[in-house]
Each structure stands twice: as C-alpha cells, then as structure tokens.
GROMACS .gro file of C-alpha atoms in nm:
model
   89
    1MET     CA    1  -0.770   0.537   0.104
    2ILE     CA    2  -1.069   0.713   0.095
    3LEU     CA    3  -0.845   0.853   0.434
    4THR     CA    4  -0.540   0.900   0.285
    5ALA     CA    5  -0.683   1.123  -0.023
    6PRO     CA    6  -0.741   1.413   0.146
    7VAL     CA    7  -0.369   1.412   0.257
    8SER     CA    8  -0.248   1.262  -0.127
    9MET     CA    9  -0.372   1.587  -0.250
   10PHE     CA   10  -0.236   1.829  -0.019
   11ALA     CA   11   0.114   1.675  -0.052
   12MET     CA   12   0.053   1.724  -0.440
   13LEU     CA   13  -0.056   2.029  -0.430
   14MET     CA   14   0.299   2.097  -0.220
   15THR     CA   15   0.520   1.903  -0.336
   16TYR     CA   16   0.463   2.027  -0.760
   17SER     CA   17   0.510   2.335  -0.877
   18SER     CA   18   0.289   2.510  -1.128
   19ASN     CA   19   0.482   2.379  -1.427
   20GLY     CA   20   0.396   2.051  -1.343
   21SER     CA   21   0.754   1.908  -1.227
   22SER     CA   22   0.783   1.753  -0.876
   23SER     CA   23   1.154   1.767  -0.786
   24ARG     CA   24   0.940   1.444  -0.544
   25PRO     CA   25   0.697   1.283  -0.765
   26TRP     CA   26   0.748   1.017  -0.514
   27VAL     CA   27   0.609   1.187  -0.253
   28THR     CA   28   0.256   1.102  -0.296
   29PRO     CA   29   0.191   0.730  -0.439
   30LEU     CA   30   0.379   0.695  -0.026
   31VAL     CA   31   0.155   0.967   0.156
   32LEU     CA   32  -0.200   0.821  -0.039
   33PHE     CA   33  -0.128   0.422   0.013
   34SER     CA   34   0.078   0.461   0.348
   35LEU     CA   35  -0.194   0.354   0.592
   36PRO     CA   36  -0.289   0.017   0.218
   37LEU     CA   37   0.021  -0.062   0.316
   38LEU     CA   38   0.002  -0.136   0.733
   39PHE     CA   39  -0.293  -0.271   0.715
   40ALA     CA   40  -0.172  -0.477   0.394
   41SER     CA   41   0.148  -0.593   0.617
   42LEU     CA   42  -0.026  -0.617   0.940
   43ALA     CA   43  -0.264  -0.878   0.814
   44LEU     CA   44   0.012  -1.038   0.615
   45ARG     CA   45   0.185  -1.093   1.026
   46ARG     CA   46  -0.160  -1.251   1.105
   47ALA     CA   47  -0.268  -1.432   0.777
   48ILE     CA   48   0.080  -1.713   0.741
   49PRO     CA   49   0.083  -1.831   1.095
   50ALA     CA   50  -0.298  -1.874   1.045
   51LEU     CA   51  -0.239  -2.074   0.714
   52LYS     CA   52   0.018  -2.254   0.899
   53ARG     CA   53  -0.215  -2.369   1.240
   54SER     CA   54  -0.485  -2.408   1.022
   55PRO     CA   55  -0.637  -2.791   0.944
   56GLN     CA   56  -0.722  -2.811   0.498
   57GLY     CA   57  -1.023  -2.707   0.479
   58SER     CA   58  -1.194  -2.495   0.714
   59GLY     CA   59  -1.299  -2.103   0.699
   60ASP     CA   60  -0.974  -1.998   0.868
   61ARG     CA   61  -0.742  -2.086   0.627
   62SER     CA   62  -0.898  -1.946   0.328
   63ALA     CA   63  -1.013  -1.615   0.456
   64ALA     CA   64  -0.598  -1.589   0.517
   65ALA     CA   65  -0.594  -1.725   0.182
   66VAL     CA   66  -0.773  -1.445   0.109
   67ALA     CA   67  -0.595  -1.231   0.354
   68LEU     CA   68  -0.251  -1.291   0.189
   69CYS     CA   69  -0.423  -1.268  -0.228
   70LEU     CA   70  -0.558  -0.881  -0.130
   71GLY     CA   71  -0.247  -0.831   0.056
   72GLY     CA   72   0.010  -0.895  -0.211
   73LEU     CA   73  -0.293  -0.694  -0.505
   74VAL     CA   74  -0.245  -0.416  -0.255
   75TYR     CA   75   0.192  -0.458  -0.224
   76ALA     CA   76   0.210  -0.500  -0.644
   77LEU     CA   77  -0.104  -0.141  -0.623
   78ALA     CA   78   0.174   0.082  -0.466
   79LEU     CA   79   0.541  -0.046  -0.599
   80GLY     CA   80   0.395   0.011  -0.974
   81PRO     CA   81   0.303   0.349  -0.893
   82ALA     CA   82   0.594   0.421  -0.719
   83LEU     CA   83   0.835   0.303  -0.900
   84ASP     CA   84   0.747   0.498  -1.190
   85ASN     CA   85   0.828   0.775  -1.063
   86VAL     CA   86   1.155   0.627  -0.925
   87GLY     CA   87   1.195   0.522  -1.290
   88VAL     CA   88   1.294   0.112  -1.312
   89LEU     CA   89   0.991   0.062  -1.506
   0.00000   0.00000   0.00000
C-alpha cells in the first residue's frame, strides 16, 4: 500500500472535484488496493495447495494458514470501502 498510496492520491485528485463530490468514488480504493489484492490472491493461490500437501505439524502448513488469514484480512479491508462507496453498506 505504500507503493500505491501516491498513485491513489493522484487518482483522488483527478476524480474528485473541488466541491468534494465524485461521480466515481470507487476509483481511489481500487487504485489503493490493487497491488495488495494482487499479492493476496497470489498468496491464496499458493497457500491452498500447501495446506493440502503438507503434513499436520509442519512449518509449511502454519505459514500457509497465516498467508490465508492475512489474505482474507486484505480482502476484507479492500471490500469494506469499495462496498461503502458503491452504497451497499
């Protein structure tokens, strides 16, 4: 998110007018969470097979479980502002 924060600030400047309203409020959260969601989806894709193949007490299994939890947290943090801006929440 540190890498995408300057780009999302620029997206906010370009999509919001001077009176504070925007016709596209979803652009800024999309830009801000684009790289974290990409890396979270890659981690989820690698963690699920690691959970299936690793033995019960191995370190690979615990690392895969942590990756799944962090990936879910990133998805929840990205989905909350996006749904709020669309008007679902």
